Short mmCIF file of C-alpha atoms in Angstrom, two decimals:
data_model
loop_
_atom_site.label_atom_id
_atom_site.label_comp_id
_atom_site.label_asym_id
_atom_site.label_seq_id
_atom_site.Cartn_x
_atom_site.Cartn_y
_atom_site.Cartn_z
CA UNK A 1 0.00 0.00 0.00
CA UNK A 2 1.42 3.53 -0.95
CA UNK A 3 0.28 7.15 0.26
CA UNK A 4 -3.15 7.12 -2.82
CA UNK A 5 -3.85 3.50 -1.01
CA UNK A 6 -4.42 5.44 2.03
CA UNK A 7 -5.85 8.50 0.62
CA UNK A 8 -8.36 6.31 -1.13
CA UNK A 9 -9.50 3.99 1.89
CA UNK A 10 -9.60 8.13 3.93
CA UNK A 11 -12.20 8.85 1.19
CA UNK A 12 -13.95 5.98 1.60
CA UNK A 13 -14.28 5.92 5.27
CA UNK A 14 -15.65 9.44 4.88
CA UNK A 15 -18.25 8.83 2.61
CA UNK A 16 -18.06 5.40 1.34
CA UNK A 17 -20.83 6.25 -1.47
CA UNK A 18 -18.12 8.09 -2.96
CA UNK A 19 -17.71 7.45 -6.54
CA UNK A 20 -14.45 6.39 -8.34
CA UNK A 21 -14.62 10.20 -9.71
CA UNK A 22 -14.98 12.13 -6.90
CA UNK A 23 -12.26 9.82 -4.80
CA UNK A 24 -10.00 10.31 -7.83
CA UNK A 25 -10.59 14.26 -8.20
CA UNK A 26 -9.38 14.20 -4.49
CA UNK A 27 -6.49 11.52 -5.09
CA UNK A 28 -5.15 12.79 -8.46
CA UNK A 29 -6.42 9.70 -10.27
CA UNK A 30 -8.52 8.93 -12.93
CA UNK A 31 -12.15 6.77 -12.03
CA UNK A 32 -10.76 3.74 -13.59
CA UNK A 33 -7.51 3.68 -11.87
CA UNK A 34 -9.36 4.18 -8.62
CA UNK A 35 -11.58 1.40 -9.47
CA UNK A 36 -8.22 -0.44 -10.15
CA UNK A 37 -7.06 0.19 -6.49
CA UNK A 38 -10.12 -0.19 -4.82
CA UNK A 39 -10.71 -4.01 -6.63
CA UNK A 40 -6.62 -4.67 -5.09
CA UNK A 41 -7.84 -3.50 -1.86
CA UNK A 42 -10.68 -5.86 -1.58
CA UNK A 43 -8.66 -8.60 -2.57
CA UNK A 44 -6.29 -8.15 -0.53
CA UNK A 45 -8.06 -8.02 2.29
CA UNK A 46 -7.86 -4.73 3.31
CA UNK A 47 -11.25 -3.44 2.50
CA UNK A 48 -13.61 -5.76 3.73
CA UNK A 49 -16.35 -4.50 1.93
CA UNK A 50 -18.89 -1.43 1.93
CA UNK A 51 -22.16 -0.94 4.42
CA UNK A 52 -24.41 1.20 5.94
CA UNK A 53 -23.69 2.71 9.59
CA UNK A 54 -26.63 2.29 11.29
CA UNK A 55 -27.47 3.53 14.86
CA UNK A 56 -28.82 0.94 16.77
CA UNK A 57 -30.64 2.83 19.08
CA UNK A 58 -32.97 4.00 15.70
CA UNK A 59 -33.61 0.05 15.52
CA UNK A 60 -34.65 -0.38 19.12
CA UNK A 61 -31.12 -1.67 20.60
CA UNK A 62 -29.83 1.08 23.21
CA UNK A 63 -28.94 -0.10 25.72
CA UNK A 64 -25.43 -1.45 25.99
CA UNK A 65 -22.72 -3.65 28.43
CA UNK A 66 -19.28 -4.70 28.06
CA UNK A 67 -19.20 -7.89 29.76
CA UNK A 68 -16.00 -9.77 31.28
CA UNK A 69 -16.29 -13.15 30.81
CA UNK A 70 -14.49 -15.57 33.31
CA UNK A 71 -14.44 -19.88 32.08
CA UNK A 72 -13.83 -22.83 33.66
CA UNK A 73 -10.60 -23.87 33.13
CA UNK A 74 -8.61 -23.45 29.83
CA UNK A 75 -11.18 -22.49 26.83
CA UNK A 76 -10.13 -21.78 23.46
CA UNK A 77 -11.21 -19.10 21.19
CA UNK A 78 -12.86 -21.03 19.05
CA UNK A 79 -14.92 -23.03 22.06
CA UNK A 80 -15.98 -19.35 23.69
CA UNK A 81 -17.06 -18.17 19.67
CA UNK A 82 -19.21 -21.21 18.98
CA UNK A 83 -20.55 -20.73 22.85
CA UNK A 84 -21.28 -17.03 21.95
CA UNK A 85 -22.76 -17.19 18.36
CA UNK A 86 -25.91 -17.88 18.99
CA UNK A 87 -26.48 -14.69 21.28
CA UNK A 88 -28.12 -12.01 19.19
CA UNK A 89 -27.55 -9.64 21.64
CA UNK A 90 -23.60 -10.48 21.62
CA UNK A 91 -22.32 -7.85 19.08
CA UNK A 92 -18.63 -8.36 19.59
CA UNK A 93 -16.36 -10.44 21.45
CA UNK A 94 -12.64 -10.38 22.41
CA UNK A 95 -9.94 -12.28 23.96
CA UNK A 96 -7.96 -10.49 26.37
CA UNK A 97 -4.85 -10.33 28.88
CA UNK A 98 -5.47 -9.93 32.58
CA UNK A 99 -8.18 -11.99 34.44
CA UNK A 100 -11.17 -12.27 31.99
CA UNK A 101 -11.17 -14.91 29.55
CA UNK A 102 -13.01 -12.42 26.94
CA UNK A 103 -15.04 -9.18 26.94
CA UNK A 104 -18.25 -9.14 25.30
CA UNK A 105 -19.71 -6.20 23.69
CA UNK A 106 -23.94 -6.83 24.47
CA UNK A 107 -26.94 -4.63 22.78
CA UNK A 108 -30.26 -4.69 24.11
CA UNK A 109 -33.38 -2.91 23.65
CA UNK A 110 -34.03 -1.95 27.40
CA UNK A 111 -32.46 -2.84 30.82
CA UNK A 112 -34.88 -5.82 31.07
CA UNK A 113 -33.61 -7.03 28.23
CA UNK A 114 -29.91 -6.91 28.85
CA UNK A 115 -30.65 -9.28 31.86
CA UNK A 116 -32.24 -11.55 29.71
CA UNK A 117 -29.26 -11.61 27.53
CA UNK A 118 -26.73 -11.45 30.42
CA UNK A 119 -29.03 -14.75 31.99
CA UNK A 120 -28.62 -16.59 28.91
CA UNK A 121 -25.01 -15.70 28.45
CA UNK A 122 -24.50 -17.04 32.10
CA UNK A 123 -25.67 -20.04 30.82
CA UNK A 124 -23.45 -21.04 28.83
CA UNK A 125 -21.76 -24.26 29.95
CA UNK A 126 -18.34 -23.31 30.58
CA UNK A 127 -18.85 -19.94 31.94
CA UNK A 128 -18.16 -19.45 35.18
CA UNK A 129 -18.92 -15.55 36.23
CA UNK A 130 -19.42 -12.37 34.32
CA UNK A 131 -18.97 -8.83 36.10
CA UNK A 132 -21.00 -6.68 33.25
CA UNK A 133 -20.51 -2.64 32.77
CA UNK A 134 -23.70 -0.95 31.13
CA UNK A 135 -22.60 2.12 29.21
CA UNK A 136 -24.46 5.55 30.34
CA UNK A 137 -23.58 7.26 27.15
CA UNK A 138 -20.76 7.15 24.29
CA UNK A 139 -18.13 9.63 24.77
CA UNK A 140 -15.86 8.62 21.53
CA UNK A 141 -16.47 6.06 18.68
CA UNK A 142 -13.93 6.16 16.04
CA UNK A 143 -13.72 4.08 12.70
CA UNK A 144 -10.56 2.75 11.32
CA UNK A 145 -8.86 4.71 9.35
CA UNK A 146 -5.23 4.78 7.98
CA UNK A 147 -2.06 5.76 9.77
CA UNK A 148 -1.18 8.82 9.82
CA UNK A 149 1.00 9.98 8.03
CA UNK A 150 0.34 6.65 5.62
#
């Protein structure tokens, strides 16, 4: 990837219904050659596609936890994934360092709700405890963009 690699994914983080014209007017390219890029990009991997931000609050699902997850014993990531997959409410999931085996990102449409979801995660048959966080309100949300300076 060169400096126009990262120019061009800058573009389409900002407005991803940018067309191969207006990213190029801004990169110094013509629409084709951006077209050119983009298609290496998503081969390669590094664009994982185009879609819609959404806020799920609009869709009924605002209320939020971030939820440590502690196991019995030695799990592996793909044990706690297949455990966690059929959770609608789980909207991400991590492995971490420290105590927790993972933190799980949770969406619900009200309080009751969330303790639904936390019950059923609770459930699952090789977790142990959970010690859940609701979120009051989001103070930064950030997507991924190129280094600077890239």
């Amino acid at each position: 990837m060169d400096s126009i690699d990262h120019r061009i994914i800058s573009c389409l983080v900002a407005d991803a219904r940018s067309s191969y014209a207006e990213i190029g007017s801004t990169v110094g390219l013509s629409a084709p050659a951006v077209k050119r890029r983009v298609d290496k990009l998503l081969d390669a991997g590094v664009l994982r596609g185009f879609t819609a931000v959404v806020d799920p609050e609009a869709l009924g699902w605002g209320t939020e936890a971030f939820v440590e997850v502690h196991c019995h014993g030695n799990i592996r990531p793909g044990r706690l994934r297949a455990g966690l997959e059929p959770l609608a409410e789980v909207k991400a999931a991590y492995t971490v360092s420290g105590s927790a085996d993972a933190i799980v990102h949770l969406r619900a449409a009200s309080i009751h709700h969330m303790e639904t979801a936390l019950e059923r995660l609770r459930a699952v048959d090789f977790i142990d405890r959970t010690v859940s966080t609701v979120v009051l309100s989001t103070l930064l949300e950030r997507p991924a963009t190129p280094k600077a300076g890239g």
